[in-house]
Structures are given as C-alpha cells and as structure tokens.
Short mmCIF file of C-alpha atoms in Angstrom, two decimals:
data_model
loop_
_atom_site.label_atom_id
_atom_site.label_comp_id
_atom_site.label_asym_id
_atom_site.label_seq_id
_atom_site.Cartn_x
_atom_site.Cartn_y
_atom_site.Cartn_z
CA MET A 1 0.00 0.00 0.00
CA LYS A 2 2.77 2.35 0.89
CA LYS A 3 4.29 2.03 -2.55
CA HIS A 4 1.15 3.39 -4.06
CA LEU A 5 0.61 6.00 -1.43
CA LYS A 6 4.05 7.37 -2.16
CA THR A 7 2.95 8.20 -5.64
CA ALA A 8 -0.42 9.32 -4.34
CA MET A 9 0.87 11.69 -1.69
CA PRO A 10 1.99 14.54 -3.96
CA GLY A 11 -1.37 14.21 -5.68
CA ALA A 12 -3.13 14.56 -2.34
CA ALA A 13 -1.03 17.59 -1.45
CA LEU A 14 -1.88 19.13 -4.78
CA LEU A 15 -5.54 18.46 -4.16
CA ALA A 16 -5.38 20.25 -0.87
CA LEU A 17 -3.86 23.19 -2.69
CA PHE A 18 -6.47 23.17 -5.38
CA ALA A 19 -9.21 23.05 -2.81
CA PHE A 20 -8.54 26.76 -2.38
CA THR A 21 -8.38 27.59 -6.06
CA GLY A 22 -11.44 25.65 -7.14
CA GLU A 23 -12.16 22.31 -8.72
CA ALA A 24 -9.76 22.72 -11.60
CA ALA A 25 -7.47 19.99 -10.25
CA ALA A 26 -9.68 17.14 -11.31
CA ALA A 27 -8.37 17.06 -14.85
CA GLU A 28 -4.73 16.76 -13.65
CA ALA A 29 -4.75 13.16 -12.40
CA ALA A 30 -6.86 10.57 -14.16
CA ILE A 31 -9.28 8.12 -12.63
CA ASP A 32 -8.73 4.59 -13.85
CA LYS A 33 -12.01 2.72 -14.27
CA ALA A 34 -10.51 -0.74 -13.67
CA ASP A 35 -8.83 0.44 -10.47
CA THR A 36 -12.04 2.07 -9.32
CA ALA A 37 -14.05 -1.08 -9.99
CA TRP A 38 -11.60 -3.28 -8.09
CA VAL A 39 -11.42 -1.00 -5.07
CA LEU A 40 -15.24 -0.71 -5.02
CA VAL A 41 -15.47 -4.50 -4.91
CA SER A 42 -12.68 -4.69 -2.34
CA THR A 43 -14.46 -2.19 -0.11
CA ALA A 44 -17.54 -4.41 -0.14
CA LEU A 45 -15.36 -7.48 0.54
CA VAL A 46 -13.80 -5.87 3.61
CA MET A 47 -17.23 -4.80 4.84
CA PHE A 48 -18.36 -8.45 4.53
CA MET A 49 -15.51 -9.47 6.83
CA VAL A 50 -17.22 -7.78 9.78
CA PRO A 51 -20.34 -10.00 9.83
CA GLY A 52 -17.93 -12.83 8.97
CA LEU A 53 -15.92 -12.03 12.07
CA ALA A 54 -19.13 -11.74 14.07
CA VAL A 55 -20.19 -15.34 13.34
CA PHE A 56 -16.60 -16.59 13.54
CA TYR A 57 -16.47 -15.24 17.08
CA ALA A 58 -20.06 -16.09 18.01
CA GLY A 59 -19.62 -19.78 17.30
CA MET A 60 -16.82 -19.95 19.87
CA THR A 61 -18.83 -18.38 22.68
CA ARG A 62 -21.41 -20.07 24.83
CA GLN A 63 -25.01 -20.21 23.65
CA LYS A 64 -26.12 -17.52 26.09
CA ASN A 65 -23.73 -14.96 24.58
CA VAL A 66 -24.14 -15.63 20.87
CA LEU A 67 -26.17 -12.55 20.02
CA SER A 68 -24.17 -10.17 22.17
CA THR A 69 -21.01 -11.29 20.40
CA ILE A 70 -22.54 -10.75 16.97
CA MET A 71 -24.06 -7.45 18.05
CA GLN A 72 -20.71 -6.08 19.22
CA SER A 73 -19.01 -6.51 15.83
CA PHE A 74 -22.04 -5.43 13.85
CA PHE A 75 -22.67 -2.36 15.99
CA ILE A 76 -19.01 -1.36 15.72
CA LEU A 77 -19.21 -1.51 11.91
CA CYS A 78 -21.92 1.13 12.05
CA LEU A 79 -20.44 3.17 14.91
CA ILE A 80 -17.01 3.43 13.32
CA THR A 81 -18.45 4.14 9.88
CA VAL A 82 -20.06 7.26 11.32
CA GLN A 83 -16.99 8.17 13.39
CA TRP A 84 -14.87 7.73 10.25
CA VAL A 85 -16.84 10.01 7.97
CA VAL A 86 -17.16 12.74 10.59
CA PHE A 87 -13.71 12.66 12.25
CA GLY A 88 -11.71 9.50 11.62
CA TYR A 89 -10.87 9.90 7.97
CA SER A 90 -9.66 13.44 8.50
CA LEU A 91 -7.58 12.52 11.54
CA SER A 92 -6.06 9.59 9.63
CA PHE A 93 -5.59 10.97 6.14
CA GLY A 94 -6.09 14.73 6.46
CA PRO A 95 -3.23 16.68 4.90
CA SER A 96 -2.71 19.49 7.36
CA SER A 97 -0.39 18.78 10.25
CA GLY A 98 1.85 16.16 8.71
CA TRP A 99 3.72 13.72 10.82
CA SER A 100 1.61 13.33 13.99
CA ILE A 101 -2.10 13.52 13.14
CA GLY A 102 -4.11 14.29 10.06
CA GLY A 103 -5.94 17.34 11.35
CA LEU A 104 -9.50 18.39 10.61
CA ASP A 105 -9.25 19.52 6.98
CA TYR A 106 -11.49 16.65 5.91
CA PHE A 107 -13.88 17.01 8.90
CA GLY A 108 -17.28 15.70 7.82
CA LEU A 109 -15.69 14.74 4.48
CA SER A 110 -15.44 18.35 3.43
CA GLY A 111 -13.31 18.50 0.31
CA VAL A 112 -13.56 14.74 -0.15
CA GLY A 113 -15.34 14.13 -3.45
CA VAL A 114 -15.00 12.07 -6.57
CA GLU A 115 -11.83 13.83 -7.72
CA PRO A 116 -8.88 11.45 -8.16
CA ARG A 117 -6.70 10.33 -5.30
CA GLY A 118 -4.09 8.27 -7.08
CA THR A 119 -6.18 6.61 -9.78
CA ILE A 120 -9.43 6.17 -7.85
CA PRO A 121 -12.00 8.68 -6.58
CA HIS A 122 -11.01 10.21 -3.26
CA LEU A 123 -14.40 9.30 -1.80
CA LEU A 124 -13.78 5.63 -2.64
CA PHE A 125 -10.36 5.70 -0.98
CA MET A 126 -12.11 7.10 2.11
CA ALA A 127 -14.76 4.34 2.07
CA PHE A 128 -12.18 1.57 1.59
CA GLN A 129 -10.06 2.82 4.49
CA GLY A 130 -13.16 3.21 6.66
CA MET A 131 -13.86 -0.53 6.48
CA PHE A 132 -10.36 -1.18 7.85
CA ALA A 133 -11.05 1.07 10.81
CA ALA A 134 -14.31 -0.76 11.51
CA ILE A 135 -12.95 -4.29 11.41
CA THR A 136 -9.90 -3.38 13.50
CA VAL A 137 -12.09 -2.17 16.34
CA ALA A 138 -14.40 -5.18 15.97
CA LEU A 139 -11.45 -7.60 16.25
CA ILE A 140 -10.77 -6.45 19.83
CA THR A 141 -14.18 -7.60 21.07
CA GLY A 142 -12.97 -11.21 21.07
CA ALA A 143 -10.79 -10.46 24.08
CA PHE A 144 -13.59 -9.51 26.47
CA ALA A 145 -16.44 -11.57 25.04
CA GLU A 146 -19.01 -13.00 27.45
CA ARG A 147 -18.48 -10.56 30.32
CA ILE A 148 -18.59 -6.92 29.18
CA LYS A 149 -21.41 -4.39 29.33
CA PHE A 150 -22.67 -3.35 25.94
CA SER A 151 -22.42 0.31 26.91
CA ALA A 152 -18.76 -0.27 27.73
CA VAL A 153 -18.17 -1.80 24.28
CA VAL A 154 -19.70 1.24 22.60
CA LEU A 155 -17.72 3.80 24.59
CA PHE A 156 -14.49 1.80 24.43
CA SER A 157 -14.76 1.36 20.66
CA LEU A 158 -15.42 5.01 19.96
CA LEU A 159 -12.56 6.20 22.15
CA TRP A 160 -10.20 3.57 20.76
CA ALA A 161 -10.84 4.75 17.21
CA PHE A 162 -9.84 8.29 18.21
CA VAL A 163 -6.94 7.49 20.51
CA VAL A 164 -5.28 4.50 18.86
CA TYR A 165 -6.54 3.79 15.35
CA ASP A 166 -6.68 7.25 13.80
CA PRO A 167 -3.21 8.40 14.93
CA LEU A 168 -1.62 5.05 14.06
CA CYS A 169 -3.27 4.95 10.65
CA HIS A 170 -1.93 8.43 10.01
CA TRP A 171 1.57 7.51 11.13
CA VAL A 172 1.79 4.43 8.91
CA TRP A 173 -0.43 5.22 5.92
CA GLY A 174 -1.45 8.86 6.06
CA GLY A 175 1.94 10.47 5.54
CA GLY A 176 2.93 10.38 9.20
CA TRP A 177 6.29 9.81 10.81
CA LEU A 178 6.46 6.01 10.64
CA GLN A 179 5.77 6.19 6.93
CA SER A 180 8.54 8.77 6.56
CA LEU A 181 10.79 6.37 8.43
CA GLY A 182 10.17 3.79 5.73
CA VAL A 183 7.98 1.39 7.72
CA LEU A 184 6.12 -0.96 5.37
CA ASP A 185 2.60 -2.20 6.03
CA PHE A 186 0.90 -3.37 2.88
CA ALA A 187 -2.59 -4.02 4.25
CA GLY A 188 -2.58 -3.62 8.00
CA GLY A 189 -0.24 -5.96 9.86
CA ILE A 190 0.67 -3.00 12.04
CA VAL A 191 -2.36 -0.76 11.76
CA VAL A 192 -4.93 -3.54 12.08
CA HIS A 193 -3.46 -6.68 13.62
CA ILE A 194 -0.75 -5.54 16.05
CA SER A 195 -2.90 -2.67 17.27
CA SER A 196 -6.02 -4.77 17.84
CA GLY A 197 -4.14 -7.81 19.13
CA VAL A 198 -2.09 -5.94 21.72
CA SER A 199 -5.04 -3.81 22.80
CA ALA A 200 -7.04 -7.01 23.18
CA LEU A 201 -4.44 -8.48 25.51
CA VAL A 202 -4.40 -5.32 27.61
CA ALA A 203 -8.20 -5.35 27.77
CA ALA A 204 -8.34 -9.05 28.70
CA LEU A 205 -5.86 -8.47 31.54
CA TYR A 206 -7.61 -5.31 32.76
CA ILE A 207 -11.13 -6.70 32.67
CA GLY A 208 -10.16 -10.08 34.09
CA LYS A 209 -11.16 -13.66 33.47
CA ARG A 210 -14.66 -14.94 32.95
CA ARG A 211 -16.09 -16.36 36.14
CA GLY A 212 -14.97 -19.94 36.53
CA TRP A 213 -12.35 -19.83 33.74
CA PRO A 214 -10.40 -22.01 33.24
CA ARG A 215 -11.85 -24.42 35.82
CA GLU A 216 -15.37 -24.59 34.40
CA LEU A 217 -16.29 -25.99 31.01
CA MET A 218 -16.78 -23.25 28.44
CA PRO A 219 -16.72 -25.12 25.14
CA PRO A 220 -17.70 -23.33 21.91
CA HIS A 221 -21.45 -23.66 21.38
CA ASN A 222 -21.59 -23.88 17.57
CA LEU A 223 -18.39 -24.42 15.63
CA THR A 224 -20.26 -24.65 12.34
CA LEU A 225 -20.84 -20.89 12.71
CA THR A 226 -17.12 -20.45 13.23
CA ALA A 227 -16.38 -22.43 10.08
CA ILE A 228 -18.78 -20.26 8.06
CA GLY A 229 -17.13 -17.18 9.55
CA MET A 230 -13.71 -18.45 8.50
CA GLY A 231 -14.98 -18.85 4.93
CA ILE A 232 -16.27 -15.28 4.87
CA LEU A 233 -13.05 -13.95 6.39
CA TRP A 234 -10.80 -15.72 3.88
CA PHE A 235 -13.00 -14.50 1.01
CA GLY A 236 -13.07 -10.94 2.36
CA TRP A 237 -9.34 -10.96 2.96
CA PHE A 238 -8.79 -10.89 -0.81
CA GLY A 239 -10.34 -7.42 -0.78
CA PHE A 240 -8.43 -6.51 2.34
CA ASN A 241 -4.99 -7.42 0.96
CA ALA A 242 -5.30 -7.30 -2.83
CA GLY A 243 -7.53 -4.22 -2.57
CA SER A 244 -4.77 -2.48 -0.63
CA ALA A 245 -2.82 -2.23 -3.89
CA LEU A 246 -5.46 0.44 -4.64
CA ALA A 247 -5.22 -0.62 -8.25
CA SER A 248 -6.27 -3.46 -10.50
CA ASP A 249 -2.74 -4.41 -11.41
CA GLY A 250 0.16 -6.76 -10.83
CA GLY A 251 0.56 -5.55 -7.26
CA ALA A 252 -3.00 -6.61 -6.50
CA VAL A 253 -2.38 -10.02 -8.06
CA THR A 254 0.82 -10.47 -6.06
CA ALA A 255 -1.07 -9.70 -2.85
CA PHE A 256 -4.02 -11.89 -3.85
CA VAL A 257 -1.86 -14.94 -4.51
CA ALA A 258 0.26 -14.42 -1.39
CA THR A 259 -2.93 -14.16 0.70
CA ASN A 260 -4.30 -17.43 -0.60
CA ILE A 261 -1.03 -19.30 -0.11
CA ALA A 262 -0.48 -18.05 3.44
CA ALA A 263 -4.04 -18.94 4.46
CA ALA A 264 -3.59 -22.50 3.21
CA ALA A 265 -0.13 -22.85 4.76
CA GLY A 266 -1.31 -21.57 8.15
CA THR A 267 -4.23 -24.00 8.14
CA LEU A 268 -2.12 -27.02 7.27
CA VAL A 269 0.62 -26.32 9.76
CA TRP A 270 -1.81 -25.79 12.68
CA ALA A 271 -3.69 -28.98 11.85
CA PHE A 272 -0.52 -31.04 11.46
CA ILE A 273 1.03 -29.74 14.69
CA GLU A 274 -2.17 -30.54 16.55
CA TRP A 275 -2.29 -33.97 14.98
CA ALA A 276 1.26 -34.69 16.10
CA HIS A 277 1.00 -32.96 19.48
CA ARG A 278 -2.53 -33.99 20.51
CA GLY A 279 -3.31 -37.03 18.40
CA LYS A 280 -6.14 -35.51 16.36
CA PRO A 281 -6.49 -32.43 14.12
CA THR A 282 -9.47 -30.26 15.11
CA MET A 283 -11.63 -28.12 12.86
CA LEU A 284 -11.30 -25.19 15.27
CA GLY A 285 -7.53 -25.61 15.12
CA ALA A 286 -7.60 -25.65 11.32
CA VAL A 287 -9.60 -22.42 11.04
CA SER A 288 -7.42 -20.81 13.69
CA GLY A 289 -4.46 -21.62 11.46
CA THR A 290 -6.25 -20.03 8.51
CA VAL A 291 -6.61 -16.73 10.34
CA ALA A 292 -3.03 -16.99 11.62
CA GLY A 293 -1.78 -17.38 8.04
CA LEU A 294 -3.96 -14.54 6.78
CA GLY A 295 -2.91 -12.19 9.57
CA SER A 296 0.77 -13.01 8.99
CA ILE A 297 0.73 -12.23 5.29
CA THR A 298 -1.26 -9.00 5.61
CA PRO A 299 1.64 -6.54 6.04
CA ALA A 300 3.77 -8.37 3.46
CA ALA A 301 1.17 -9.34 0.86
CA GLY A 302 2.22 -7.04 -2.01
CA PHE A 303 5.93 -7.09 -1.25
CA VAL A 304 6.77 -10.80 -1.33
CA THR A 305 7.02 -13.72 -3.74
CA PRO A 306 4.68 -16.71 -3.53
CA MET A 307 7.37 -18.87 -1.91
CA ALA A 308 8.06 -16.21 0.70
CA ALA A 309 4.30 -16.08 1.35
CA LEU A 310 4.37 -19.83 1.92
CA LEU A 311 7.14 -19.49 4.53
CA ILE A 312 5.43 -16.54 6.20
CA GLY A 313 2.15 -18.49 6.43
CA LEU A 314 3.83 -21.62 7.78
CA ALA A 315 5.82 -19.77 10.43
CA GLY A 316 2.74 -17.70 11.29
CA GLY A 317 0.79 -20.89 11.96
CA VAL A 318 3.53 -22.24 14.23
CA LEU A 319 3.94 -19.02 16.21
CA CYS A 320 0.21 -18.50 16.75
CA TYR A 321 -0.18 -22.16 17.77
CA LEU A 322 2.52 -21.67 20.40
CA ALA A 323 0.89 -18.45 21.63
CA VAL A 324 -2.58 -19.97 21.94
CA ILE A 325 -1.72 -23.48 23.13
CA ILE A 326 1.36 -22.81 25.28
CA LEU A 327 1.57 -19.12 26.19
CA LYS A 328 -2.05 -18.48 27.18
CA PRO A 329 -2.46 -21.42 29.57
CA ARG A 330 0.93 -20.68 31.12
CA PHE A 331 0.17 -17.06 31.89
CA ARG A 332 -3.54 -17.73 32.50
CA TYR A 333 -4.99 -14.66 30.83
CA ASP A 334 -8.49 -15.03 29.45
CA ASP A 335 -8.10 -13.58 25.95
CA THR A 336 -11.36 -15.34 25.28
CA LEU A 337 -11.26 -15.74 21.50
CA ASP A 338 -7.47 -15.41 21.14
CA VAL A 339 -7.26 -11.99 19.55
CA PHE A 340 -3.73 -11.50 20.85
CA GLY A 341 -2.61 -15.08 20.28
CA ILE A 342 -3.68 -14.97 16.66
CA HIS A 343 -3.93 -11.37 15.40
CA GLY A 344 -1.33 -9.82 17.68
CA VAL A 345 1.24 -12.54 17.12
CA ALA A 346 0.53 -12.93 13.39
CA GLY A 347 0.62 -9.17 12.84
CA THR A 348 3.93 -8.82 14.65
CA TRP A 349 5.48 -11.76 12.83
CA GLY A 350 4.21 -10.55 9.45
CA THR A 351 5.51 -7.05 10.08
CA LEU A 352 8.99 -8.34 10.88
CA ALA A 353 8.79 -10.87 8.03
CA THR A 354 8.15 -8.00 5.63
CA GLY A 355 11.53 -6.64 6.73
CA LEU A 356 13.07 -10.02 5.93
CA PHE A 357 11.36 -11.16 2.74
CA ALA A 358 10.35 -7.96 0.91
CA SER A 359 11.54 -8.17 -2.69
CA ILE A 360 8.81 -6.57 -4.79
CA GLY A 361 8.80 -2.78 -4.74
CA ALA A 362 10.81 -2.86 -1.50
CA THR A 363 13.88 -4.68 -0.21
CA GLY A 364 14.19 -6.71 2.97
CA LEU A 365 17.10 -8.15 4.91
CA PHE A 366 17.34 -11.30 2.79
CA TYR A 367 17.75 -9.12 -0.29
CA GLY A 368 20.48 -6.98 1.23
CA ASN A 369 18.63 -4.27 3.15
CA PRO A 370 18.92 -4.75 6.93
CA ALA A 371 17.60 -1.21 7.49
CA GLN A 372 14.14 -2.41 6.46
CA LEU A 373 14.02 -4.94 9.29
CA MET A 374 15.00 -2.19 11.72
CA ALA A 375 12.25 0.06 10.39
CA GLN A 376 9.73 -2.78 10.77
CA ALA A 377 10.86 -3.43 14.36
CA ILE A 378 10.44 0.25 15.19
CA GLY A 379 6.99 0.25 13.58
CA ALA A 380 5.93 -2.79 15.60
CA GLY A 381 7.44 -1.46 18.84
CA VAL A 382 5.81 1.95 18.55
CA THR A 383 2.46 0.33 17.78
CA ILE A 384 2.70 -1.93 20.80
CA ALA A 385 3.51 1.06 23.01
CA LEU A 386 0.67 3.18 21.65
CA SER A 387 -1.78 0.27 21.96
CA VAL A 388 -0.83 -0.51 25.56
CA VAL A 389 -0.92 3.07 26.80
CA GLY A 390 -3.94 4.14 24.74
CA THR A 391 -6.01 1.12 25.70
CA LEU A 392 -5.16 1.42 29.40
CA VAL A 393 -6.21 5.08 29.46
CA ILE A 394 -9.45 4.31 27.61
CA LEU A 395 -10.28 1.40 29.93
CA GLN A 396 -9.82 3.68 32.95
CA ILE A 397 -12.19 6.22 31.44
CA VAL A 398 -14.79 3.58 30.60
CA ASP A 399 -14.42 2.05 34.07
CA MET A 400 -15.01 5.43 35.74
CA THR A 401 -17.99 6.40 33.58
CA VAL A 402 -20.26 3.56 32.40
CA GLY A 403 -18.37 0.68 34.07
CA ILE A 404 -16.95 -2.32 32.25
CA ARG A 405 -18.04 -5.67 33.60
CA VAL A 406 -21.53 -7.00 33.98
CA THR A 407 -22.57 -8.22 37.44
CA LYS A 408 -22.01 -11.82 38.51
CA GLU A 409 -25.69 -12.63 38.00
CA GLU A 410 -25.71 -11.07 34.55
CA GLU A 411 -22.60 -12.97 33.55
CA ILE A 412 -24.14 -16.25 34.66
CA GLN A 413 -27.43 -15.49 32.94
CA GLY A 414 -25.63 -14.46 29.77
CA LEU A 415 -25.23 -11.21 27.87
CA ASP A 416 -27.95 -11.93 25.32
CA LEU A 417 -30.69 -11.74 27.92
CA THR A 418 -29.16 -9.16 30.23
CA GLN A 419 -27.73 -6.71 27.68
CA HIS A 420 -30.17 -7.13 24.82
CA GLU A 421 -33.24 -8.92 26.24
CA GLU A 422 -33.31 -11.59 23.57
CA ARG A 423 -32.07 -15.11 22.92
CA GLY A 424 -30.22 -16.56 19.95
CA TYR A 425 -32.04 -19.85 20.01
CA SER A 426 -35.63 -20.61 21.01
CA LEU A 427 -35.71 -24.30 20.29
CA MET B 1 -47.45 -54.39 35.99
CA LYS B 2 -43.83 -53.45 35.69
CA LYS B 3 -41.91 -50.53 34.27
CA VAL B 4 -38.83 -51.41 32.27
CA GLU B 5 -36.39 -48.53 31.97
CA ALA B 6 -33.52 -49.07 29.58
CA ILE B 7 -30.64 -46.64 29.19
CA ILE B 8 -29.01 -47.41 25.87
CA LYS B 9 -26.60 -46.09 23.29
CA PRO B 10 -28.41 -43.54 21.12
CA PHE B 11 -27.64 -45.28 17.84
CA LYS B 12 -29.32 -48.47 19.13
CA LEU B 13 -32.72 -46.80 19.54
CA ASP B 14 -34.09 -47.94 16.19
CA ASP B 15 -33.05 -51.55 16.83
CA VAL B 16 -34.65 -51.53 20.26
CA LYS B 17 -37.85 -49.99 18.94
CA LYS B 18 -38.07 -52.66 16.26
CA ALA B 19 -37.36 -55.49 18.70
CA LEU B 20 -40.11 -54.27 21.04
CA GLY B 21 -42.49 -53.94 18.09
CA ASP B 22 -41.74 -57.57 17.17
CA ILE B 23 -43.03 -58.76 20.56
CA HIS B 24 -46.11 -56.50 20.20
CA ILE B 25 -45.23 -53.81 22.69
CA GLU B 26 -47.53 -51.01 21.62
CA GLY B 27 -46.14 -47.96 23.34
CA MET B 28 -43.00 -46.53 24.81
CA THR B 29 -41.58 -43.23 26.04
CA VAL B 30 -38.18 -42.13 24.82
CA SER B 31 -36.00 -39.34 26.15
CA GLU B 32 -32.53 -38.02 25.46
CA VAL B 33 -30.52 -38.18 28.66
CA LYS B 34 -26.95 -37.78 29.79
CA GLY B 35 -24.97 -39.79 32.28
CA PHE B 36 -22.10 -42.09 32.91
CA GLY B 37 -21.32 -45.51 34.28
CA ARG B 38 -18.15 -47.51 33.99
CA GLN B 39 -17.50 -46.12 30.52
CA LYS B 40 -16.91 -42.67 32.06
CA GLY B 41 -16.91 -39.62 29.79
CA HIS B 42 -14.74 -38.44 26.95
CA SER B 43 -12.42 -35.51 26.38
CA GLU B 44 -12.76 -32.60 23.99
CA PHE B 45 -10.07 -30.22 22.91
CA TYR B 46 -10.65 -26.60 21.89
CA ARG B 47 -7.66 -24.41 21.05
CA GLY B 48 -5.53 -25.91 23.76
CA ALA B 49 -8.22 -26.23 26.40
CA GLU B 50 -8.96 -29.84 27.19
CA TYR B 51 -12.35 -30.62 28.65
CA THR B 52 -13.30 -33.94 30.17
CA LEU B 53 -17.01 -34.40 29.73
CA ASP B 54 -18.33 -36.78 32.41
CA PHE B 55 -21.79 -37.06 30.96
CA LEU B 56 -22.28 -38.93 27.73
CA PRO B 57 -25.44 -38.68 25.68
CA LYS B 58 -27.70 -41.74 26.08
CA VAL B 59 -31.30 -42.57 25.28
CA LYS B 60 -33.74 -43.73 27.93
CA VAL B 61 -36.57 -46.00 26.79
CA GLU B 62 -39.45 -46.54 29.21
CA VAL B 63 -41.94 -49.34 28.69
CA VAL B 64 -44.73 -50.29 31.08
CA THR B 65 -45.94 -53.81 30.57
CA THR B 66 -47.60 -56.79 32.28
CA ASP B 67 -45.71 -59.00 34.71
CA GLU B 68 -45.86 -61.92 32.23
CA LEU B 69 -44.38 -59.97 29.33
CA THR B 70 -41.63 -58.32 31.38
CA PRO B 71 -38.93 -61.01 30.87
CA LYS B 72 -39.53 -60.95 27.11
CA VAL B 73 -39.25 -57.16 27.03
CA VAL B 74 -35.98 -57.26 28.94
CA GLU B 75 -34.64 -59.98 26.66
CA ALA B 76 -35.64 -58.09 23.52
CA ILE B 77 -33.96 -54.88 24.70
CA MET B 78 -30.83 -56.73 25.76
CA ALA B 79 -30.51 -58.48 22.43
CA ALA B 80 -31.11 -55.32 20.42
CA ALA B 81 -28.99 -52.88 22.43
CA LYS B 82 -25.96 -55.06 22.97
CA THR B 83 -22.68 -54.29 21.23
CA GLY B 84 -20.51 -56.14 23.72
CA LYS B 85 -18.48 -53.01 24.44
CA ILE B 86 -18.38 -51.01 27.63
CA GLY B 87 -21.12 -48.35 27.68
CA ASP B 88 -23.99 -50.48 26.35
CA GLY B 89 -26.19 -49.25 29.21
CA LYS B 90 -28.48 -50.68 31.87
CA ILE B 91 -32.01 -51.91 32.33
CA PHE B 92 -34.02 -51.22 35.49
CA ILE B 93 -37.30 -52.91 36.38
CA SER B 94 -39.74 -51.55 38.93
CA PRO B 95 -43.31 -52.34 40.00
CA ILE B 96 -46.15 -50.11 38.83
CA GLU B 97 -49.15 -49.72 41.10
CA ASP B 98 -51.74 -48.67 38.56
CA GLY B 99 -52.25 -46.94 35.22
CA VAL B 100 -55.05 -44.93 33.60
CA ARG B 101 -55.87 -44.36 29.95
CA ILE B 102 -56.94 -40.75 29.99
CA ARG B 103 -59.37 -40.97 27.06
CA THR B 104 -61.48 -43.87 28.40
CA GLY B 105 -60.68 -44.13 32.07
CA GLU B 106 -59.56 -47.78 31.72
CA ARG B 107 -57.36 -48.91 34.61
CA GLY B 108 -54.51 -51.36 35.21
CA SER B 109 -53.27 -53.55 32.37
CA ASP B 110 -56.30 -52.53 30.27
CA ALA B 111 -54.77 -49.09 30.11
CA LEU B 112 -51.57 -50.36 28.46
#
C-alpha cells in the first residue's frame, strides 16, 4: 500500500492546494475505471468481513452470549463508519499537520469528493479505508467476550478509534512519521493486527477472566458458525490485501496470490502440529491456522514472492499455535477468542517478516537491506507502546464512567438476555 | 405391571424400537438423557483447552408392561442394544401400582 501512497501523496497535497483555487485539479490526475471497480469491490469485501468475524467469534462463545457477540461486531461496523466520515478519515488521512495527526481539513468529508486520489476517486479511498477502521475495532471484542457491558463496548470502541486507530493509521499510511521512516505495512499488519491484538491483551488483563475460567467448562457452542465465519473472512481478505494495492494491477495479483497461499499454509501447519501434538487435528484448530496465516501475510502481501508467502504463512501458523496453546495457559490470561494469540502474534510476525522477505517494490534483509528490518521493528514497537498506553487510558475512562463488567448474575445469565433482552435460540 | 427402563446407546434406539415392536409392545416413552457408568466420559479439545465431559449422551426407553411380558421385554432390549463393548447401558425394572388411559378411564393392564 505504501508504494502506491508514495505516488499518491503529492497528488493529495496538490488536491489540498487546489481546494482553495477551485475544482480545476480534477483534470490533472486521471481516474482509472478498472482500479475504481476493483477497489469498489474490495471495499464491499472488507465490509463483509465484519459480519464474517461476528459469526466466527459467536460460534466460539457459549449459547447464552451468541447474540451479544454478533451485536458487538455489527454495531461497531456502524459506529465506526459514522466516526470515520465525521472525524476519523480526516484525523487519519487529512493533509494538514503532517507527521503526527491528520488534522481536521477533511472534517465531515469536506473536500472529499470524486476527484482522483491516485487513480481512484477520493471518496472511494475514504470508504475503503473506513472498512479497515471498523474491522480493526471489531477484532478487539474477542478479548472480552461474554463478560462486558454493551455500553462499555460502545464507549471503548469510539474512544479507541480516536486514541489508537486514527493516529496510528496516520503515522503508517497517512503520511505520518512512521511512513517517513520507511515502515512498510501493505494491508494492516501494524495498523490492524498488532494494534487490535495488543489492545485485546491489555483489555483481557484489565477486565479479568470470565467467572470460573479455566476451571469450568466453556466449550464453543456452535463451531459450524465459526467455520462459516472463516470462509467469509478468507473471502473478504482478498479485498483486504489485494484491494490495498489500490489498483487493479500486478501488485493486487501479487497480494491476492500471497494471501491465498499463506491462508492455506497456516491452516495445514496448525492442523498437522495438533495432529502430532494432541493425536487428532481439530476443525477449530484448522480455522485458527487459517486466520493466523492470513494475519501473517497481511503486512507483506504485495511485497513478497509466492514462496516467501508460503514461509510466512507456515511460520505464522507455528507461532500462533505456540501463543494460543502454550503461552495463554501458562500465563492464565483469558483472551477469550485469542485476539492476541492470533492477530497480535501474526501481525507482529508478518511485520517483521516483511523486513526479511520484501523483494517486490521494497527490499528486505534477505535481499540486502537490513535497514528495512530495523524500520519494521520500530513500527511494531511503537504500535505496541501506543496500543498498551492508549487502551489502558481508555479502559480507565470507561471504568469510571459507564463501568466495564456486567454483574455476577448477569454474567451467569448471559449477555444476550441481560444486555439485549433476547435469545439466539428458542428451540 | 412393571416398568422397564432401559438406558441405551443412542444409535441403538431404532433396533430396540423394532425389537419391542416384534413382541407386540404397543407404546413406549423415549428421552434423550446424559450420564455415565463404567464407561466414564470423553475428552474434547478446543484451542488448547482440554475438557473432560463426564456425561455422555444416552437414550432412555421406558416401557410399562404386564408381569408376564416383562422377561420378554428385557430380553428383547438386551438383544437389540448389545454391542458387547463397555457403555452399552443398563435396564431397570420396577413395579407399577396402577395406570389410567386418559381418554377412556380404563385402569390397570387394560390401560396399556
């Protein structure tokens, strides 16, 4: 993505200039119809990932929390869409104050129309990026599933978009300081997966375990839902990664192929390790490996060869398996749906792997550029720091205002009934 | 009259139903139940968390019949539900004081 933004940035600066002198700029850069069509489709694909994530998560919760889990992701899609068009897009991609935050030039999408940004309409670029913001916030909900007040989810999500997502997005993609430093993030290994994964871990630690975990049985209530969710996520991820080329070109194809390979590799490696380690491969393990592979390839997708994608997916599967199966039980944190163990770990690995394997439009360590690995490490480190501090501050605010956890009785009764007064199944 | 309660493996229900039909048993009550005996439970494994489930799904078949027919009912269920492996289930027999057919008011074995 950065490769294309580099060429897009002067265009954006020009646009800002022309905003004062009238609409004459539009003729300067040309909109490419094929690029526009592909990014339109990709925007819809990324949107579809949110309900995909909702059922992926919901299948892993207990029956009494199925609707609340779906509602959290779905509500966030809508909440962040509104936040994005009013404030978020401007704070992330606004041109004014450069390296730290985007400013309010695009407040309420003022000045954001169908004029070109790169080779697609500016408004489309805004919509595509908005879906990323929405799914990133939704990912975090897996960490505190089954025990959080709905009001807390709403307030937390809104604040998190302002405090963590928008600045980070600006730093990495919007012309901010990490981008100037040369940090590469093709489709969101840093902006989406490290940020959500690390914030999820902080939230899981702050909010605490579910009552009875891990002593009581809390098996997933409907893994067929989770399997359907995995299918939607994999499908949507093509828009997420290949769409991030922001063009219908070779870069998109590179990212598309890498995405598919890493998803398959992650799935296989998780299933085989489980088979060897536990005696039987599980379906939940296989789909966990899929998401591990997909998360790992996200920052690297457009920068690496197919064989590098295979290695990134395989290693991603191994690392996430270790995080979920070994690390979590050892440290006994209830990251309920493994947002950190999968997205956080995969995003961090993929970000570093980009610094190792990049060979298309960028150069990594294995191709003679150790500085890239350093830049990636700085990008990951800064993101972890921002996510930890930002999330802790937000949790304090939420705790002091609406409160975070439901009562013991409500937790036992389930969030569907107590937070939404409805049930997922009336059989 | 006696009540014969058989707790069997769920996949044997059709065989048991057929065997009871063959000896002209005209009614039964069936419920899905959970429990364990010597077979104990089984384990499940979800993303690293291993659960031992003590209670296995079983089917309970209840038949109320006359004293004379009771041995044949027990025999039929035994033959149909047996796999020879641990976990085949149990049969319990208890006396029934009376019975009523709601529609007609018939009592005792006439109500069966």
